[in-house]
Amino acid sequence: MTGWRHDSAGMVDRDRPLSFTFDGQPCTGFAGDTLASALLAGGPRILGRSFKYHRPRGLWGMGGEEPNAILDVTENGRTLPNVRATTMVLRDGMALRSVNAAPDAARDRLGLIDLAQRFLPAGFYYKTFMALGWMRWEPMIRRMAGLGVLDADHHPPADAPSMTAEIDLLVIGAGPAGLAAARAAARAGRAVWLVDEAAEPGGALRWRGGEIDGAPWQAFARDSCQAVTAAGGRVLTDTVLWGAFDHGMFAAWERRADRPDRHWRLRAREVILAAGAIERPLWFANNDLPGVMSSEAALHYLALYGAVAGRRIVIGCAGDAPYATAAALAAAGCQVTLVDARSETPPAPEGVTLRRAARITRAHGHREVGAVTVEGVHLDCDTVLVSGGFTPSVHLHCQAGGKLDFDPRTDALIPRPGSAPLLTVGAACGAFGLAAALAGGHVAGGGAGPAPAASGAVWGIAPSRPDPKARGRVWIDPQNDVTLKDVKLAAQEGYRSVEHLKRYTTLGMATDQGRSANFAGLAAMAALTGQTIPETGTTTYRPPFTPVPLSVIGGMRRGEGFAPPRRLRLEAQHRALGARFREYGGWLRPAHYGTDEAKAAQAEARTARQTAGLYDASPLGKIEVLGPGAAELLDFCGYVRMSTLKPGRARYGFMLSETGIVFDDGVVLRLAEDRFIVSASSGHVGSVRMILEEARQDRFDPARVVLHDVTAQWTTLTATGPASRALLGGAGIDLPDLPHMGVAETRWQGVPLRIARVSFTGDASWELSVPARHGAALQAALETARAGHGACWVGLEAVMILRAEKGFILVGKDTDGITMPQDLGWGGPRDRRQDEYFGRRSLFTPEAMRPDRRQLVGLETSGAPLPTGAHVLASDGPRRSAGFVTSSCHSPTLDRPVALAMIEGGRSRIGQEVTVFHLGTLSTARITDACALDPEGARLHG
Amino acid sequence: MDERDWTTRTPDPGATLMGEGVTIRCAAESGASLVSGDLDAAIASLAPGAPMLGLLDEVPEKPFALRIARDRALLCTDAPLGQEGWRDGFAVSGADDLFLVIEITGARRDEIRSACLGGGVGSPSAATLFAGQGALVATCPGGLCVRVEAPQAAALWTHLDRLIAAL
C-alpha cells in the first residue's frame, strides 16, 4: 500500500466508513468512493494479473479506459464479473477479487510464465498449437489467460427498461464544451438532452476546477443544466453513450443506484459530441509496473476522493496538462519531480522539482515501481505518473461513419469536419484547454454573443511516441499484454496494416478497446514502416464504446418475456381441468390433462376414439378472404382449386412456396360466393396471410379482394369421436344436417355459431366457433355434457396420436424443406391443373419428377414405437439413409406402434421390410400405407 | 410436465395495474369491425363522419376508425355493425373480440410510451409495435389507448406490470 487518504481533500463522506475486502483482505473506504479510489487510498497496489504473462498490475486510469483494475465483485452473494474498479461505486460489504490470478493477485502462481516471456511472443499460440492440435490445448490455454469468472447461479433480473426517445439536440458529454453547447442551444429554445457518464456534470472541471464568467465552474454547470431543463430538455448523468448506429440511432446505458438500469435508444435531429479525451501513457521500459499511472487520473482521485497515489512521485510528460497535477500533489504534501521532455516549459509549480528536456527511460521494481531512470540518472520514487498527450474520444464519431485527420498541433487524430452526422467539440476535437472548449461548445450550440469566458491558454503538447529502439520491455497495450517488441515482430512478419497488426497481436481488442493503447500501436507501426500516422491509419471503431451488461441490452424480454407465446382465451378453464401447457406453433396450448403425459395422452386418445374427445382449436388460423376476386386469389395461392368449392362446403388443400415445397396445409371454408375462411396451421397464420397479401397486392386487383385475419376473434372448440354428435346435442347445440366437409353459420344461445364438419382425427368431428367472449359459455356447456357421454378433454399430444393413426400430416414435422405435394400422395392437382398457381413451375423440374423422391408412408413394427428421426436404411449398396421416421407413437386403438416416414420411392415399396437405424441400433419395420386406422373412412360419418 | 412455469395471465376486462404516477386498465372492445377496401365508402356507409386516425392521434367519441394499412382500418362504433361480408367495394368482419384495450393514464404515461414505443410518431397508421407486440396505438384523454390482439395481451400486460415497477 503506497497510496493514502488526504485529511481534507475530496468529496467522500468521511462520516460513513465502508468495509470491503480485496482478495480476502479487509479494506475500508468511504461513502462516495469508487472501488478504484478506495483501493488507491487504502488497498494493495497489485490489483490483478496481466492477461498473458501474469504480470502484476495496478490502477492506471479513472474511467472506462482502465485496462488493469478489472475485478469480480461479490455483493449479497452474487458475483458480477469483470467490473472496472474505476466505474463502480463502493458499497459496504463488497468482496472484490482480482481476475486471472491464483490464489490471488499478490501471490499468483502463474506469474512464473513471465520468466518465459521471450519464448512467448505475439502469435505464439497460433504458431505453436495449431500444429499440435489446437482443440486439445485450447481449454488449458483459456484457463491460463482470461478475465473474471462467471457466477453460474447469478441470473440478473430482467428488469432494465428499454427506453426510446426522439430528440431535437443530443449533446454527448457534460464537460465544459458540452455544457456550453447545451446552454447555448437551450437558451435558443431548443430541447436538449445532455448525457454524461459521470455522476455529476462538469467533466474535467470536477477535478481541475476553474472559473467561468468570473464565478466558480459549478455555477456555470448549474446554470447550464437549469437552462436545459427549463427549455424542455433533460440531463442524464451516469449514462454512457455506448454506440452510434445506422439511421442516427445512439444507444445509451443509464446506471441507477436505487432502481434498475435503463437502456436508451436515442434518435436526435442534431448531435454534438463533446466526449473529451483520454490521457496517453509514456513508453519506457517496465511502464506497466504497479504504481505507474495516468497523471490526470491521479489528479482526479486526489480532487474527488482525497486519494493520493503516492508520496514520492515522479511525473513524466511532454505537455502542460500534468503541471496542475504536480501542483496539487505538492500542495497535498507529496515530494514531486516533474520530468518534461520539452526544453521550454511553463515554470515549475511551487514545491515541485522540474527537470526539463528529460525523459523517463526505465522504471525499476519487481512487484511495483520503486525508482525510475531519467536520462541515465536513477531517481527513487514510489509512484510514476505519466502523460504522453491526449487521445480525443472519437469513437462515436467514427462509429457514425466519420473520418479522422491527423492534427500535428495536438499530435492527435481528430474528427474530420462534415464526415459524420454529428459535430465534435472540445477536447474530442483537439481543443485542449478550458477557454477553447467553452468557445467551441458555445459556437456548436448556436450561442449568441460571446462565449463563456475562462482564463488559460490551450495546453502546449510536444509529440511523444514509442521509440522502436527503446531497450527493455515496453508495454503498448497493457490489458492484452502487447509490447513494442510484438509490434516489431508483426512488422517483420508483414502484418503492417493496422488491421493486421490488431489481429496478430490483439492490440486494442480487450475490454478497454485500446483507448490508451491504439495510438501508440499505430505510432509504433508508423515509425517501424517509415510511414506517417495518416498513412498508417486506424482500425475500425465498433460499438460498444464501453462494456455494457447484456442484461441491460437484453432488457425485460427474457424468461417468459422472450418470444412470449400467444394465449388461449380459455386458458384458465383448461387449467382448472388439469391441463399441462406447452408451446405449439407459437401458442401455449394444453398438452395433456393430468400429470403423467404418456399415460394421459394414451388415455385421452383412446377415449376420443371410443366415445368423444373435446379440444381447443382456437389457434387454427381464420383468415377471411372477401370480395369478388377471392376465389381467384385462393386458386393462385393454393395447390388445390377453391373456386369450384360451393358455399357451405370446405376443402382441404396445400399452400406451396415458390419452389413447390409444401408450406402449409389446411381447410378452406366457403361461406359465400365472395367470402372464404382460410384455416391455416396455427404457427403459419402470419406467413400464410403475407403470401396471400403479397399476391393480392401484386398480381390481383386489390379493390376486388381483401384479407382479414380474425383468428383471435373466435374461440373454436372441436368435438370428435363417435359420441360427439350426441355430446353436442346434450350441450344444447342444435346440429344442422351437415355432410363431411360441410359448413354452416347458425346461432347458439343467441350468439353467432359457425359449425364446420372437418376432421383432423379421422372420426366424425365438429368445429364450433363462437365470438371469443362467448367461448367460456360454450366450453361450460360442453363440459357439462361431457361426463354424461364418457368423453374427455384431449390435449395436443393425444391429437398427435389420433392424426398419426390416420396418416394425417403435420407440415414441418412430417414434411421438410424438400417435400412436394406429390410426395404426400397429392399429385392430382399437379397433373390436372392447367392454370397458373404459386409454386407450379417448380413441380415440373427434373428433381421434382424423380421417381425415387422420398414419399410419405407408414411403418409397422412390433415392440416399442420407432424413435422419431430414426433413419430407414437403403436396401442396397453401401449403408446410407433412404429416409426417416417423421412421427411415431403407440396407438391405443390398434394397440401397436404406428409411425409415419418419408422414404425414397416409399409408395412403390409398400409391404417391404426395411431396416431402421437409430443411435447405433438396428431394427426392422414393414412399409405400409400412411393410414393405419380406418382406411375406408367409415368413422368419418359417425 | 410444463416446459416452464407460466406465471403470466391474460388480463380480464376491468383489471388494473397501479404504479407510481401511472394507472393501466384493461377494457373489452365493443362495437369494433375490421373494414377493408374502399375505406371512404365504408365509413360513409357504416359510420358517416368517423375520422380516420393514425399513430397517437387522439380518439374522439365513437365512431372513429384506426387505420391499420392503406386500405384497412378498425372501425369503432357504439354497437356491433352486424354487416359482415363483402359490401359494395369494401368488406366488414366483426372484431369485437379481436382486441383488448389497454388504457395507460397518469403523469408518467410518457415514460411508459418511451419504454414501449419505438418512435414512429406521425405515422398515418395506428398499427405499430408496442413493447414488441403488434398493436394499434392512439391517445385518449389523459393517456394512451393501446389495442392489442387478445392472445398477446398476457405478454403486454405482464411487461407493463414489470415496467411500472422498473421505471
CSV table of N, CA, C and O in Angstrom, one decimal, chain A residues 26 30 64 76 82 104 124 197 202 224 280 305 336 357 417 430 508 551 562 584 615 737 778 812 904:
chain,number,residue,atom,x,y,z
A,26,PRO,N,-9.2,-7.4,4.5
A,26,PRO,CA,-10.1,-6.4,4.8
A,26,PRO,C,-9.6,-5.0,4.4
A,26,PRO,O,-8.4,-4.7,4.6
A,30,PHE,N,-14.9,5.1,2.0
A,30,PHE,CA,-15.9,6.0,2.5
A,30,PHE,C,-17.1,6.0,1.5
A,30,PHE,O,-16.9,5.7,0.3
A,64,GLY,N,-13.6,4.3,-18.1
A,64,GLY,CA,-13.8,3.2,-18.9
A,64,GLY,C,-12.5,2.7,-19.6
A,64,GLY,O,-12.5,1.6,-20.1
A,76,ASN,N,-24.0,-9.4,-1.8
A,76,ASN,CA,-25.2,-10.1,-1.5
A,76,ASN,C,-25.2,-11.5,-2.1
A,76,ASN,O,-26.3,-12.0,-2.6
A,82,ASN,N,-15.7,-9.1,-14.0
A,82,ASN,CA,-15.1,-8.1,-14.9
A,82,ASN,C,-15.6,-6.7,-14.7
A,82,ASN,O,-15.8,-6.0,-15.7
A,104,ASP,N,-4.2,-15.5,-5.6
A,104,ASP,CA,-4.7,-14.1,-5.6
A,104,ASP,C,-3.7,-13.2,-6.4
A,104,ASP,O,-2.6,-13.7,-6.8
A,124,PHE,N,2.4,-16.6,-30.7
A,124,PHE,CA,3.0,-17.8,-30.2
A,124,PHE,C,1.9,-19.0,-30.2
A,124,PHE,O,2.2,-20.1,-30.7
A,197,GLU,N,-21.4,10.3,-18.7
A,197,GLU,CA,-21.2,9.0,-18.0
A,197,GLU,C,-20.9,9.2,-16.5
A,197,GLU,O,-21.0,8.3,-15.7
A,202,GLY,N,-19.8,18.3,-15.5
A,202,GLY,CA,-18.6,19.1,-15.3
A,202,GLY,C,-17.4,18.6,-16.0
A,202,GLY,O,-16.4,19.3,-16.2
A,224,SER,N,-26.3,25.9,-16.7
A,224,SER,CA,-26.4,25.2,-18.0
A,224,SER,C,-27.5,24.1,-17.8
A,224,SER,O,-28.4,24.0,-18.7
A,280,ARG,N,-2.8,9.6,-22.7
A,280,ARG,CA,-1.9,8.5,-23.1
A,280,ARG,C,-0.8,8.2,-22.1
A,280,ARG,O,-0.4,9.1,-21.4
A,305,TYR,N,-11.8,12.4,-4.4
A,305,TYR,CA,-11.9,11.4,-3.3
A,305,TYR,C,-10.8,11.6,-2.2
A,305,TYR,O,-10.8,10.8,-1.2
A,336,VAL,N,7.4,15.8,-5.3
A,336,VAL,CA,7.1,15.7,-6.7
A,336,VAL,C,8.2,16.1,-7.5
A,336,VAL,O,8.8,17.2,-7.4
A,357,ALA,N,13.8,18.9,-20.6
A,357,ALA,CA,14.4,18.2,-21.7
A,357,ALA,C,14.9,16.8,-21.2
A,357,ALA,O,16.0,16.4,-21.5
A,417,PRO,N,-14.2,17.4,-40.1
A,417,PRO,CA,-15.5,18.1,-40.1
A,417,PRO,C,-16.3,17.7,-41.3
A,417,PRO,O,-15.8,17.5,-42.4
A,430,GLY,N,-9.7,18.1,-30.2
A,430,GLY,CA,-8.3,18.6,-30.0
A,430,GLY,C,-8.3,20.0,-29.4
A,430,GLY,O,-7.2,20.6,-29.4
A,508,GLY,N,-5.5,-3.6,-28.8
A,508,GLY,CA,-6.8,-2.9,-28.8
A,508,GLY,C,-8.0,-3.7,-28.8
A,508,GLY,O,-9.1,-3.2,-29.0
A,551,SER,N,-27.5,-7.9,-19.7
A,551,SER,CA,-28.8,-7.8,-19.1
A,551,SER,C,-29.5,-6.5,-19.4
A,551,SER,O,-30.7,-6.3,-19.4
A,562,PHE,N,-39.5,-13.5,-23.3
A,562,PHE,CA,-38.8,-13.7,-24.5
A,562,PHE,C,-39.7,-14.5,-25.5
A,562,PHE,O,-40.0,-15.6,-25.2
A,584,TYR,N,-47.0,-24.8,-28.8
A,584,TYR,CA,-47.2,-25.4,-30.1
A,584,TYR,C,-47.4,-24.3,-31.1
A,584,TYR,O,-48.4,-23.6,-31.1
A,615,TYR,N,-61.4,-30.7,-27.8
A,615,TYR,CA,-60.2,-29.9,-27.7
A,615,TYR,C,-60.3,-28.5,-28.2
A,615,TYR,O,-61.2,-28.2,-29.0
A,737,ASP,N,-78.0,-30.5,-40.4
A,737,ASP,CA,-77.6,-31.8,-41.1
A,737,ASP,C,-76.5,-31.5,-42.1
A,737,ASP,O,-76.7,-31.0,-43.2
A,778,LEU,N,-69.6,-21.6,-24.1
A,778,LEU,CA,-69.6,-22.8,-24.9
A,778,LEU,C,-68.8,-23.9,-24.2
A,778,LEU,O,-69.3,-25.1,-24.2
A,812,GLY,N,-44.1,-29.5,-41.5
A,812,GLY,CA,-42.9,-29.1,-40.7
A,812,GLY,C,-42.5,-30.2,-39.8
A,812,GLY,O,-41.3,-30.2,-39.4
A,904,GLU,N,-37.6,-43.0,-49.7
A,904,GLU,CA,-37.3,-42.9,-51.1
A,904,GLU,C,-38.2,-44.0,-51.8
A,904,GLU,O,-38.1,-45.2,-51.5
